[in-house]
mmCIF file of C-alpha atoms in Angstrom:
data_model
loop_
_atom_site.group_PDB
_atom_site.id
_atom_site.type_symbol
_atom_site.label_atom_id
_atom_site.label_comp_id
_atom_site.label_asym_id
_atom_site.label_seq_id
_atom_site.Cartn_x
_atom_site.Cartn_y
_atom_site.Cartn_z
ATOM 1 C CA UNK L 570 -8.821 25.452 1.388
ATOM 2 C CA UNK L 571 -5.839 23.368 2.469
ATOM 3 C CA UNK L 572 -5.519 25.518 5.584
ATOM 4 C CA UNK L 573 -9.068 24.696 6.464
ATOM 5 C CA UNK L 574 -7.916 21.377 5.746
ATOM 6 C CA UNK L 575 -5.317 21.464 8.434
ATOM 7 C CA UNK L 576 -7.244 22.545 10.640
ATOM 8 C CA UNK L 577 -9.961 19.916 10.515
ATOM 9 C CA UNK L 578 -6.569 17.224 11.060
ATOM 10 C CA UNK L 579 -7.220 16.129 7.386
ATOM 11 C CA UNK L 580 -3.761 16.388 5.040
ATOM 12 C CA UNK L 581 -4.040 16.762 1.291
ATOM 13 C CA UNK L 582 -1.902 14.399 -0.661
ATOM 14 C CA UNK L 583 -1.356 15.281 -4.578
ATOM 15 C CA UNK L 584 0.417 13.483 -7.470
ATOM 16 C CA UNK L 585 2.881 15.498 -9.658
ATOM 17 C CA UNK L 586 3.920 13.550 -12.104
ATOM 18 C CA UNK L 587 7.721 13.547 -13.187
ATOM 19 C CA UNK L 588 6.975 13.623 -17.170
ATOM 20 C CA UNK L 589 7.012 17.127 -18.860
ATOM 21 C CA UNK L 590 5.821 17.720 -22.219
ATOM 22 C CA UNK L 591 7.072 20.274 -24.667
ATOM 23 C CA UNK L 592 4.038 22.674 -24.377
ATOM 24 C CA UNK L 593 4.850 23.105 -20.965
ATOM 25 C CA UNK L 594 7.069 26.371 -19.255
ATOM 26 C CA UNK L 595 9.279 23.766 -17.824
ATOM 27 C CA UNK L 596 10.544 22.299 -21.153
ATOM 28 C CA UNK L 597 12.876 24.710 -22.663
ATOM 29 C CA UNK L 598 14.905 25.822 -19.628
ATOM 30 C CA UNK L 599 14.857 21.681 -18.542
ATOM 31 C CA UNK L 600 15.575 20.668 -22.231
ATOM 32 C CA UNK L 601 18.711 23.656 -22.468
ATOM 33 C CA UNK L 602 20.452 22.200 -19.198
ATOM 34 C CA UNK L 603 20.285 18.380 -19.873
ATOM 35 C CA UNK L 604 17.827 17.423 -16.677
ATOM 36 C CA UNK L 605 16.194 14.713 -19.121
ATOM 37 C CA UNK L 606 16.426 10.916 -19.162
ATOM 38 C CA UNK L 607 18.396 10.739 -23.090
ATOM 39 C CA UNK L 608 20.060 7.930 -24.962
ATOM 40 C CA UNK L 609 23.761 6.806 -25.280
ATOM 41 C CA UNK L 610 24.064 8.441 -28.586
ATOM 42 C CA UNK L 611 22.770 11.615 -27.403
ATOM 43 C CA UNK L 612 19.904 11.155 -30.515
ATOM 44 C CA UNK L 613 16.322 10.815 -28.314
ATOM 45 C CA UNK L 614 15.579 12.123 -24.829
ATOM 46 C CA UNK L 615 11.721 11.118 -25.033
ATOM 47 C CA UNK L 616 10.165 8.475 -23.388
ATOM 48 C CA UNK L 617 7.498 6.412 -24.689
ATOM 49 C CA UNK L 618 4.011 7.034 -23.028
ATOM 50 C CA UNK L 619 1.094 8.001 -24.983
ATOM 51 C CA UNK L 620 2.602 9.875 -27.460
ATOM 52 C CA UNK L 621 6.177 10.674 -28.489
ATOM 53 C CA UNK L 622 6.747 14.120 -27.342
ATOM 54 C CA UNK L 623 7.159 13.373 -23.430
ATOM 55 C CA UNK L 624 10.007 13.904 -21.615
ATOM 56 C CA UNK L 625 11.121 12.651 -18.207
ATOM 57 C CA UNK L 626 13.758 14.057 -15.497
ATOM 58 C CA UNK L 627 16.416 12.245 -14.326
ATOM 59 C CA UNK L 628 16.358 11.841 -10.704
ATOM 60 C CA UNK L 629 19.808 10.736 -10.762
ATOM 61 C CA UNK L 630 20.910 13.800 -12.065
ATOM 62 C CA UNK L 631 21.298 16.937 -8.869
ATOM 63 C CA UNK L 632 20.751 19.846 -10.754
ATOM 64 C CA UNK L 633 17.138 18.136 -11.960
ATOM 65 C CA UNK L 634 16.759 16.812 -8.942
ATOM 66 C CA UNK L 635 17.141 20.754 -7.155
ATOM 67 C CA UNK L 636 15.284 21.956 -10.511
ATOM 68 C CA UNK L 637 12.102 19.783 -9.739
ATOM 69 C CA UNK L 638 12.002 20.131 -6.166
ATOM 70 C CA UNK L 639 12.146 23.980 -6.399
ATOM 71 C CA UNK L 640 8.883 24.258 -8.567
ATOM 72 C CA UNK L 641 7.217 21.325 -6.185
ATOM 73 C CA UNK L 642 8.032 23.666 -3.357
ATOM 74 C CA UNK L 643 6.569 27.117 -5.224
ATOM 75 C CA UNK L 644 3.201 25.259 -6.353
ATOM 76 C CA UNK L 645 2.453 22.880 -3.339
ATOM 77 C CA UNK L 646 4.717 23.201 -0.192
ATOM 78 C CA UNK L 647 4.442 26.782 -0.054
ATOM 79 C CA UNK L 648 0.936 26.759 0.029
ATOM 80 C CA UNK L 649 0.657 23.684 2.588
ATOM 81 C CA UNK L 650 0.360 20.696 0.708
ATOM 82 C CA UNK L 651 3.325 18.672 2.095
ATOM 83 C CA UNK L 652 2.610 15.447 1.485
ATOM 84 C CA UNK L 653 3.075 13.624 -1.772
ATOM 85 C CA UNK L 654 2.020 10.297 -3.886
ATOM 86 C CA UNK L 655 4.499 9.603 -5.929
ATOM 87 C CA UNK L 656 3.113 8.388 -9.127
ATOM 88 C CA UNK L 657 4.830 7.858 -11.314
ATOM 89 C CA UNK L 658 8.540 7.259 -9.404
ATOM 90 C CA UNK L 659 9.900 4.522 -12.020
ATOM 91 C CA UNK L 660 11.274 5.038 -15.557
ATOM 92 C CA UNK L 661 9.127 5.072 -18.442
ATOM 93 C CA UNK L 662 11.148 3.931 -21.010
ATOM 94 C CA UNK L 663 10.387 0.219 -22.379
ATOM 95 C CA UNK L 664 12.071 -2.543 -21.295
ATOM 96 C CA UNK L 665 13.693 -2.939 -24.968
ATOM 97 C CA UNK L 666 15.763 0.362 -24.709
ATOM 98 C CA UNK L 667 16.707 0.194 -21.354
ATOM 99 C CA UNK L 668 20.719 -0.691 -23.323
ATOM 100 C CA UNK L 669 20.009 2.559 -25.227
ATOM 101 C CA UNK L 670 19.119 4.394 -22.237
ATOM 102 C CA UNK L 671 21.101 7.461 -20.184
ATOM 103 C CA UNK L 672 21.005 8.746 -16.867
ATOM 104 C CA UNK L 673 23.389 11.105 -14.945
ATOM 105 C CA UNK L 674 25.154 8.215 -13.050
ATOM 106 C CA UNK L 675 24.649 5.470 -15.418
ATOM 107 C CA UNK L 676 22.843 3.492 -18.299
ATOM 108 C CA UNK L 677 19.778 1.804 -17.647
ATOM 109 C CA UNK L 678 20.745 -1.492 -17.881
ATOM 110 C CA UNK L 679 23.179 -0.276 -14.997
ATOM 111 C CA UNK L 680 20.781 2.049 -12.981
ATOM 112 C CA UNK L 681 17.197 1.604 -14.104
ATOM 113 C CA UNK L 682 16.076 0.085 -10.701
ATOM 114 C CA UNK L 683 17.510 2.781 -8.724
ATOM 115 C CA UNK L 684 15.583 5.232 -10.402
ATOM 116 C CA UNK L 685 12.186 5.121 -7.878
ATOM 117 C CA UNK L 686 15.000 5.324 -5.076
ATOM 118 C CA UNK L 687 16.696 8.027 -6.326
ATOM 119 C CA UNK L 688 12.978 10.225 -6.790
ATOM 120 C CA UNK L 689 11.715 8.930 -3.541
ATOM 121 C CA UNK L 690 15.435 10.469 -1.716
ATOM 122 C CA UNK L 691 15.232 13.905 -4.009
ATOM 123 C CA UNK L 692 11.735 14.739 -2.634
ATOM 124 C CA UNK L 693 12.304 13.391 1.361
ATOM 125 C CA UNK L 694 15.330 15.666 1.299
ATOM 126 C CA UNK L 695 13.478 18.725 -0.058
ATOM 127 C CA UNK L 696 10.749 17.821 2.452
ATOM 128 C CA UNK L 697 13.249 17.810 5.487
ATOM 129 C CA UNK L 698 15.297 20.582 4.044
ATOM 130 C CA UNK L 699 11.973 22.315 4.107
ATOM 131 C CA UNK L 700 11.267 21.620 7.682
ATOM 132 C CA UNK L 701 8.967 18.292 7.883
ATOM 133 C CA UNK L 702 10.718 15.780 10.302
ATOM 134 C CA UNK L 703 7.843 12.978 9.540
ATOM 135 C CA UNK L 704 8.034 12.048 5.499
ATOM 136 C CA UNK L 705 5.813 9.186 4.160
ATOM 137 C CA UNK L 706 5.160 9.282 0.208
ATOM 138 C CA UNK L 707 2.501 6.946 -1.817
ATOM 139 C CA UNK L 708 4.482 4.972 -4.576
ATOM 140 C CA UNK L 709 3.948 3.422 -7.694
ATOM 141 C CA UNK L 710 7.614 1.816 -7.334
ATOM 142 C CA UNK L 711 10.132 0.792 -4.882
ATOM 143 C CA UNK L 712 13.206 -0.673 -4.774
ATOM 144 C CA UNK L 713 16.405 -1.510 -2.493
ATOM 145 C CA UNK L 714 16.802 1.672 -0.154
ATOM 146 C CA UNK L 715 13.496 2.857 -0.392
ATOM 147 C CA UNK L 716 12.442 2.562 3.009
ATOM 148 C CA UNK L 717 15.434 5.117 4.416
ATOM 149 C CA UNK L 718 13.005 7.780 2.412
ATOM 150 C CA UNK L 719 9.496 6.788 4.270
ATOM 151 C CA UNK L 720 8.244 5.287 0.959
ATOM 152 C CA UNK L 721 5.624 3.134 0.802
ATOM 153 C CA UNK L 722 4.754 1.396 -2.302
ATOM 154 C CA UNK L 723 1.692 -0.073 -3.246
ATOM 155 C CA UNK L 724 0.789 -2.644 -5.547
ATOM 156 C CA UNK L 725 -0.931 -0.461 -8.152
ATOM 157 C CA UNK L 726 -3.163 -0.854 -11.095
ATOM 158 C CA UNK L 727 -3.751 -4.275 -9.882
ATOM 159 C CA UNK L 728 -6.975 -6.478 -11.181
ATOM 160 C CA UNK L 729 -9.774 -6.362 -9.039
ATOM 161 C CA UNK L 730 -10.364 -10.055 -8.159
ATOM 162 C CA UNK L 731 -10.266 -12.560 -5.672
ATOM 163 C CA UNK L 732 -7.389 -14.167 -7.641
ATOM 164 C CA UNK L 733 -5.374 -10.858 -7.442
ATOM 165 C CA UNK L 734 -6.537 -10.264 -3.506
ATOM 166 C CA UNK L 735 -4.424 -13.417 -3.016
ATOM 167 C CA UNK L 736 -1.708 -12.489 -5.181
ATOM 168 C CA UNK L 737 -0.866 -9.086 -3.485
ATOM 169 C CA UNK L 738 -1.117 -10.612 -0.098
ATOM 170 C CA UNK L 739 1.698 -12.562 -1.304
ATOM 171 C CA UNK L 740 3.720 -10.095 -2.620
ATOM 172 C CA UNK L 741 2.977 -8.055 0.488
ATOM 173 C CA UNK L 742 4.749 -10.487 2.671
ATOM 174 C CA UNK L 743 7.982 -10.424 -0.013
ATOM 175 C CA UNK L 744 7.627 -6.627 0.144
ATOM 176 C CA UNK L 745 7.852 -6.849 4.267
ATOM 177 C CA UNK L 746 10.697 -9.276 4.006
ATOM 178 C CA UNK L 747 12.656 -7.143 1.588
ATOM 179 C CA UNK L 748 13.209 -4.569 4.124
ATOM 180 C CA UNK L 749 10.339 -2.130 3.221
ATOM 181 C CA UNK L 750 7.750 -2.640 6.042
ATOM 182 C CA UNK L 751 4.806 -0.245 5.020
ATOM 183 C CA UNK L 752 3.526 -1.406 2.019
ATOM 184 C CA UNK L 753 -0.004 -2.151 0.943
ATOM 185 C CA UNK L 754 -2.057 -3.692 -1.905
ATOM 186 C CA UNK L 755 -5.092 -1.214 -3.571
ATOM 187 C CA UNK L 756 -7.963 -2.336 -1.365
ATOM 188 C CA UNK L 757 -10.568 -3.498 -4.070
ATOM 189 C CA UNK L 758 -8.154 -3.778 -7.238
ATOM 190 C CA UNK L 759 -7.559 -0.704 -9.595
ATOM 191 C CA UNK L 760 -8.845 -2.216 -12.520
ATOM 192 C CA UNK L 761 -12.515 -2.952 -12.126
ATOM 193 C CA UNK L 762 -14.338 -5.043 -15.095
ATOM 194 C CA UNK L 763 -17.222 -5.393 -13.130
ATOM 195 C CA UNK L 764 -18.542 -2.828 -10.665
ATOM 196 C CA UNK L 765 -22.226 -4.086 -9.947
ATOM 197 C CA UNK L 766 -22.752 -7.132 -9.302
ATOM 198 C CA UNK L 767 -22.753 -9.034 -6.057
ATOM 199 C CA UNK L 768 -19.796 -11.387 -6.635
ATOM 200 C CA UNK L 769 -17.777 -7.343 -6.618
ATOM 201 C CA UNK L 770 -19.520 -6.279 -3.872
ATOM 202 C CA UNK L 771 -18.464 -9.224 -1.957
ATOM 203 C CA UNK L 772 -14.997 -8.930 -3.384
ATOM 204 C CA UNK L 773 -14.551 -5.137 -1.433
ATOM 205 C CA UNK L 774 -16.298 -6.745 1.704
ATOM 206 C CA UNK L 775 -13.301 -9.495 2.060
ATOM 207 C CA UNK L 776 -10.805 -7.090 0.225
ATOM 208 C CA UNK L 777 -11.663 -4.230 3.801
ATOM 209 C CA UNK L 778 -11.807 -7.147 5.873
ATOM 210 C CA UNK L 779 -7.952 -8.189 4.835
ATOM 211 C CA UNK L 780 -6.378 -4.558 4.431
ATOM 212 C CA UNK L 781 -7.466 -3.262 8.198
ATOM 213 C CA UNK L 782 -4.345 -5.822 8.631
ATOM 214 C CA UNK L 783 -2.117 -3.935 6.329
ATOM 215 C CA UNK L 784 0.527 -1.175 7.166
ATOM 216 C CA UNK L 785 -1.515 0.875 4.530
ATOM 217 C CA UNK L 786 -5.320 0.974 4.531
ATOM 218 C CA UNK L 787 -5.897 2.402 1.619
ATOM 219 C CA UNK L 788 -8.241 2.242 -1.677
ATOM 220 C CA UNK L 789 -7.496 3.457 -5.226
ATOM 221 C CA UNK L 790 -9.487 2.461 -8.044
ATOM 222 C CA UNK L 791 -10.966 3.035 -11.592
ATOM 223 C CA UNK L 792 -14.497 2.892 -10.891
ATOM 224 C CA UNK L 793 -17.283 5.975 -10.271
ATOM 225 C CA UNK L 794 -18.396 3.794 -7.346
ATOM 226 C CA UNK L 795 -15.159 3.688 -5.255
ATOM 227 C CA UNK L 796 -16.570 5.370 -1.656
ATOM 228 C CA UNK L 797 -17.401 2.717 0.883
ATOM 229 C CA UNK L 798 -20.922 4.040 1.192
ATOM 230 C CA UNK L 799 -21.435 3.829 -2.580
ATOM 231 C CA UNK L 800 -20.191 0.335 -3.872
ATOM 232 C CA UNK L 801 -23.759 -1.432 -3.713
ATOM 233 C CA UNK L 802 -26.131 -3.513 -2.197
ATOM 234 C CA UNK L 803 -25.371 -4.321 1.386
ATOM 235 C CA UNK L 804 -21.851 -4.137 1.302
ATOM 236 C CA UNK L 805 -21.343 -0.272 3.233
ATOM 237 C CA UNK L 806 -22.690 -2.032 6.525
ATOM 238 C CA UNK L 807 -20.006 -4.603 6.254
ATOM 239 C CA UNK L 808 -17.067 -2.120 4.919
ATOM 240 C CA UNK L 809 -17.879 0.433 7.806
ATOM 241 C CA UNK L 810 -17.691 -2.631 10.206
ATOM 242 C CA UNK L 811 -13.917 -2.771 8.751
ATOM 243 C CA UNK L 812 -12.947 1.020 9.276
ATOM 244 C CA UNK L 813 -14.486 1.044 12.479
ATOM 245 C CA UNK L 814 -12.287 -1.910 13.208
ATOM 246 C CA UNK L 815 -9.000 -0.473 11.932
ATOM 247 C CA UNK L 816 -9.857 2.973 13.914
ATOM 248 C CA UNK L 817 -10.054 0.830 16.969
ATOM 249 C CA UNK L 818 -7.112 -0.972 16.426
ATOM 250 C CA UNK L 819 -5.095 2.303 15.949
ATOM 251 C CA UNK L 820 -3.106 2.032 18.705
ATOM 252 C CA UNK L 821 -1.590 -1.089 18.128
ATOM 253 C CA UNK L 822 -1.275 -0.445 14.562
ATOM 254 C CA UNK L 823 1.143 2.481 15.360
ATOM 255 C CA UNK L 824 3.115 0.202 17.945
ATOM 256 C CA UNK L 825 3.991 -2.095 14.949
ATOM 257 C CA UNK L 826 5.040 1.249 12.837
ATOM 258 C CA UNK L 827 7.423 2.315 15.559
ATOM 259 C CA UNK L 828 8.891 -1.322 15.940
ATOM 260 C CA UNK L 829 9.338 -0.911 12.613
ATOM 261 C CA UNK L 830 11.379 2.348 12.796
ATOM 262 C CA UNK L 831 13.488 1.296 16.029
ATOM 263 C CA UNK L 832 14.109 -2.524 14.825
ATOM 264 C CA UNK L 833 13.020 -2.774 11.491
ATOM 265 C CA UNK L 834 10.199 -5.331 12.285
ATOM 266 C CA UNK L 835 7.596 -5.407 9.358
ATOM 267 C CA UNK L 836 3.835 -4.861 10.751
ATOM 268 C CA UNK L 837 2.825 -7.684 8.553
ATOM 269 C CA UNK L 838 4.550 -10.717 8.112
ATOM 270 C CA UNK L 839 4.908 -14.577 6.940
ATOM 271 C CA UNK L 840 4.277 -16.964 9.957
ATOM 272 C CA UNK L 841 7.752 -18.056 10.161
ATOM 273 C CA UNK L 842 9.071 -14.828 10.931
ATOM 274 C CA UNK L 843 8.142 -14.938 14.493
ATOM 275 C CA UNK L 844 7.878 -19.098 14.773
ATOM 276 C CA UNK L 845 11.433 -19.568 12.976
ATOM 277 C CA UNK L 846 11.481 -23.359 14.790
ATOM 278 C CA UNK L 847 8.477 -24.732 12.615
ATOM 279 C CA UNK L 848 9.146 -26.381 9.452
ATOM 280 C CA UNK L 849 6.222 -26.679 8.013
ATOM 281 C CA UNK L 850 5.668 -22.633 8.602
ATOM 282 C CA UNK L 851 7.411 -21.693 5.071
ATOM 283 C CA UNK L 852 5.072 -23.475 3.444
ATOM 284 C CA UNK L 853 1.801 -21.847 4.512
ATOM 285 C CA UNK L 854 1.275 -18.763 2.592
ATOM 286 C CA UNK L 855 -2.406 -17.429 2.657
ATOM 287 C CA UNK L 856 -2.199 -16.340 6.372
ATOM 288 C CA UNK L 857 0.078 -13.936 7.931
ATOM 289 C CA UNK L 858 0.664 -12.261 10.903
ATOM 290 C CA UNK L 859 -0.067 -8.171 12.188
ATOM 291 C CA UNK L 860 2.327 -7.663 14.743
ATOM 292 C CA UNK L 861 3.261 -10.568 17.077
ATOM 293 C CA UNK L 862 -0.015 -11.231 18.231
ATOM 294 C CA UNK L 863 -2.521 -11.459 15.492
ATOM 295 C CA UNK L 864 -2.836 -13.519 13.255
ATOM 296 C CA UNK L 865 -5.049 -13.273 9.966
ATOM 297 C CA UNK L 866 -6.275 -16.096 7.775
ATOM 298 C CA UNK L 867 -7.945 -13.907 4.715
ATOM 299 C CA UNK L 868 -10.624 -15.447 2.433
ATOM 300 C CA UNK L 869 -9.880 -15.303 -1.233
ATOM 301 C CA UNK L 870 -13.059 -17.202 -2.930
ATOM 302 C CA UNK L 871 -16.459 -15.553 -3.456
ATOM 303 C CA UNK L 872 -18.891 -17.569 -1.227
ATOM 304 C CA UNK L 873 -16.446 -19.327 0.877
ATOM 305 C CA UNK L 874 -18.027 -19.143 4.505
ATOM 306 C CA UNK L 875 -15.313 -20.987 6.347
ATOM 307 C CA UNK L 876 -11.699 -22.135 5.983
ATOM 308 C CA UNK L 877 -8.432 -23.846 7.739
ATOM 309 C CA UNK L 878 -6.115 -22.425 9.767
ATOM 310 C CA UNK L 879 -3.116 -23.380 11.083
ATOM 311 C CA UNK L 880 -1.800 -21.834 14.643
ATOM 312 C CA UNK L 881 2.004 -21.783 15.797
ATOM 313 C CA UNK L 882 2.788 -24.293 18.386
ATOM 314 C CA UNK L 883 4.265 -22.620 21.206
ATOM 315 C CA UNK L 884 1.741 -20.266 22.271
ATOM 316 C CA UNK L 885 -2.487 -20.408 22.621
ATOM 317 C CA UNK L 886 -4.737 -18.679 20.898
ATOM 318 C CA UNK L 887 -7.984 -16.799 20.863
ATOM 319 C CA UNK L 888 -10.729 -16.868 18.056
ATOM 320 C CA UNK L 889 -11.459 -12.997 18.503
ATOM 321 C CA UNK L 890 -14.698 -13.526 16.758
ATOM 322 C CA UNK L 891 -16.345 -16.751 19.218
ATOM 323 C CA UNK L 892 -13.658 -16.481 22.234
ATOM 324 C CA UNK L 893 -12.955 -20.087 21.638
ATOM 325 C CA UNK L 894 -9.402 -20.887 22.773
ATOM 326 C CA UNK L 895 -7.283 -23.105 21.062
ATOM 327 C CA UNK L 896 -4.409 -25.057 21.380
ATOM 328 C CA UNK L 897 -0.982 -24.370 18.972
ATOM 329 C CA UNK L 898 0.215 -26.576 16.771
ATOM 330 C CA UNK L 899 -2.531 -27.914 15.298
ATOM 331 C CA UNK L 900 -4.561 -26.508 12.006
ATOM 332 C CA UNK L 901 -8.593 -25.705 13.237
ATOM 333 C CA UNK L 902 -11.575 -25.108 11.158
ATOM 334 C CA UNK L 903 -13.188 -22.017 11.403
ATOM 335 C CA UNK L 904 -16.102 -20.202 10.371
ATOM 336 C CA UNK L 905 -15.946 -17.227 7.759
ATOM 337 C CA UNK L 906 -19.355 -15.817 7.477
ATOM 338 C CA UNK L 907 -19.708 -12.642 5.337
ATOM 339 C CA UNK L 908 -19.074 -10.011 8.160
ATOM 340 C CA UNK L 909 -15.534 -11.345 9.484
ATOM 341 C CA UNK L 910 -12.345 -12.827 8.403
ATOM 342 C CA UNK L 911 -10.930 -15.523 10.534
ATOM 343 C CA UNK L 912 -8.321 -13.542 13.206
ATOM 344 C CA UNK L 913 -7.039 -14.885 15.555
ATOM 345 C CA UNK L 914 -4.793 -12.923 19.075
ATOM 346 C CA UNK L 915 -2.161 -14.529 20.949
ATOM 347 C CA UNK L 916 -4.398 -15.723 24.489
ATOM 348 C CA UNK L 917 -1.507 -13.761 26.299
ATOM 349 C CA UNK L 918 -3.250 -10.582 25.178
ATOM 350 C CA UNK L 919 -6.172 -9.863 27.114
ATOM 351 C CA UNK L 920 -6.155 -6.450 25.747
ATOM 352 C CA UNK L 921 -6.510 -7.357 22.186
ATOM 353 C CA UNK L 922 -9.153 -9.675 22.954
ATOM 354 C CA UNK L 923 -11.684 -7.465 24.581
ATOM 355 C CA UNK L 924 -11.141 -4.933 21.755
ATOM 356 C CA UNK L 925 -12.522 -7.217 19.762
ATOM 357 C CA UNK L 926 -14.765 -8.987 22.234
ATOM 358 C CA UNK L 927 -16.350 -5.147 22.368
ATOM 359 C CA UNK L 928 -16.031 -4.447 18.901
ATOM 360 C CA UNK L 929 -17.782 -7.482 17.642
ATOM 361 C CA UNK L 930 -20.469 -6.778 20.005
ATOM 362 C CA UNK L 931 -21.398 -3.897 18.806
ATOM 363 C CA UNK L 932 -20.895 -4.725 15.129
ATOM 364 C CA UNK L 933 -23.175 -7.677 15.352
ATOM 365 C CA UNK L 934 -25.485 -5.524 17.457
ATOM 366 C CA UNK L 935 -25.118 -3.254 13.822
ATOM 367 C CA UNK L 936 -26.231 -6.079 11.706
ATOM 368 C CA UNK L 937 -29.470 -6.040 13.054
#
């Protein structure tokens, strides 16, 4: 299977988890050589989750981190699966033992946000040692570092809202301005109250319609009606509008991802990054900017059909959806009807704007 896979250019990613419990033919030889997460007073190596009998290696520690890499290499590498989400890669014990808590190189009050790091480097090593020269995992966590190991977290388990939509975008740009340039929010929120109704279906029409600006286009959520073709109503005509959008815009995406190798440039990023002379730019935090030449203004209310945007001085620039050129320095009105997000490309880029010049076209042409 995965080497028909392959062959069809399609990768499998899998989750391994790092918690072992006691019924499985890990535990014992684990347990005998110490490769567990324990306590100061040597009295408890669980961790709480679920119940009490889970156990959880210590990254920090080399022996566990050879031990673990060894039977990920047996079950998964070996057989071509060489790519990885890494959920869980943070600690499991609660926040109120951290002071009881012991790892190979430290306590937890000490080391406890190293700990996704320290997974994220055990399994890029065994990848490269193993002969992949490209690593990117999925992760739950992230910290300080991370990005040296091609992680890229993701804002999991999140609501799925309009109210958390806007929250992630924020945290997105704080993410990119840590240092760690591919991240990405759960396209559609993990945790899904409601999975019918139209105010939802609208919610995963805006929620594509944002994340085709993201370093990570990517969905993940609790729901039986998670496909794009299967979320409802009308929304699939929309949604595909969005991938074939984002498969357009490939090229450019990957120009931002090697900027970000060679200079460490986040794809997406707060206004101010690249208009450092404006003062008022800090303040503006529900648009952002993909690359250096688009800017995206997202819409976070059901039913809002337009919204304001402000444009850098310094520069012109296109509405990619009416071809309306404006001047910068100045905040516009635009419309926001159900089948776009306001975006806007630098005038200086033809190239970007008859993408979507063509794309629009033929979207609107779709609609019909």
């Amino acid at each position: 299977m995965v080497e028909e896979m392959n062959e069809m250019g399609i990768r499998i990613m899998i989750s391994p988890w790092t918690l072992v419990e006691q019924e499985s033919e890990n535990f014992k030889p684990m347990k005998k050589r110490g490769l567990f997460s324990g306590s100061l007073d040597g009295s408890k190596d669980t961790v709480f989750f679920r119940h009490p009998n889970v156990y959880q290696y210590d990254p920090t520690n080399p022996e566990a981190a050879r031990y673990l890499w060894d039977k990920w290499k047996e079950n998964y590498f070996d057989l071509g699966i060489k790519t990885f989400w890494l959920d869980p890669c943070d600690d499991f014990h609660e926040i109120s033992d951290y002071n009881e808590v012991n790892f190979h190189i430290g306590t937890g009050t000490e080391v406890h946000n190293y700990f996704p790091v320290a997974h994220q480097k055990n399994i890029h090593d065994g990848l490269v040692a193993a002969g992949e020269t490209e690593v990117v995992t999925i992760c739950r966590s992230s910290w300080a570092g991370s990005q040296k190991y091609g992680a890229s977290p993701a804002a999991h388990d999140i609501e799925s809202s309009f109210e958390h939509l806007e929250t992630y975008m924020k945290a997105g740009l704080n993410l990119s301005m840590s240092g760690i340039p591919w991240g990405a929010s759960e396209i559609g929120g993990f945790i899904t109250d409601d999975n019918t109704s139209e105010k939802f279906q609208e919610l995963m029409i805006r929620w594509y319609q944002y994340g085709v600006f993201t370093p990570v286009f990517r969905t993940h959520g609790l729901r039986p009606n998670n496909e794009p073709w299967n979320i409802g109503g009308d929304s699939y005509e929309y949604i595909r509008d969005s991938l074939m959008l984002r498969e357009k815009l490939r090229p450019y995406v990957m120009d931002q991802m090697k900027l970000a190798t060679s200079d460490g440039l986040p794809p997406m990023r707060p206004l101010f990054f690249d208009f450092p002379n404006e003062d008022m730019l800090p303040d503006i935090e529900d648009q952002f900017l993909f690359g250096s030449d688009l800017m995206i203004a997202p819409i976070f209310q059901y039913k809002m059909r337009k919204r304001k945007v402000y444009l850098p001085s310094s520069c012109s620039w296109t509405d990619t959806w009416t071809n309306e050129i404006h001047t910068g320095g100045q905040f516009v009105e635009v419309g926001a009807p159900l089948d776009r997000i306001p975006v806007f490309v630098r005038s200086s880029n033809n190239e970007l704007i008859q993408l979507f010049k063509s794309h629009y076209l033929e979207s609107r042409h779709g609609f019909k």
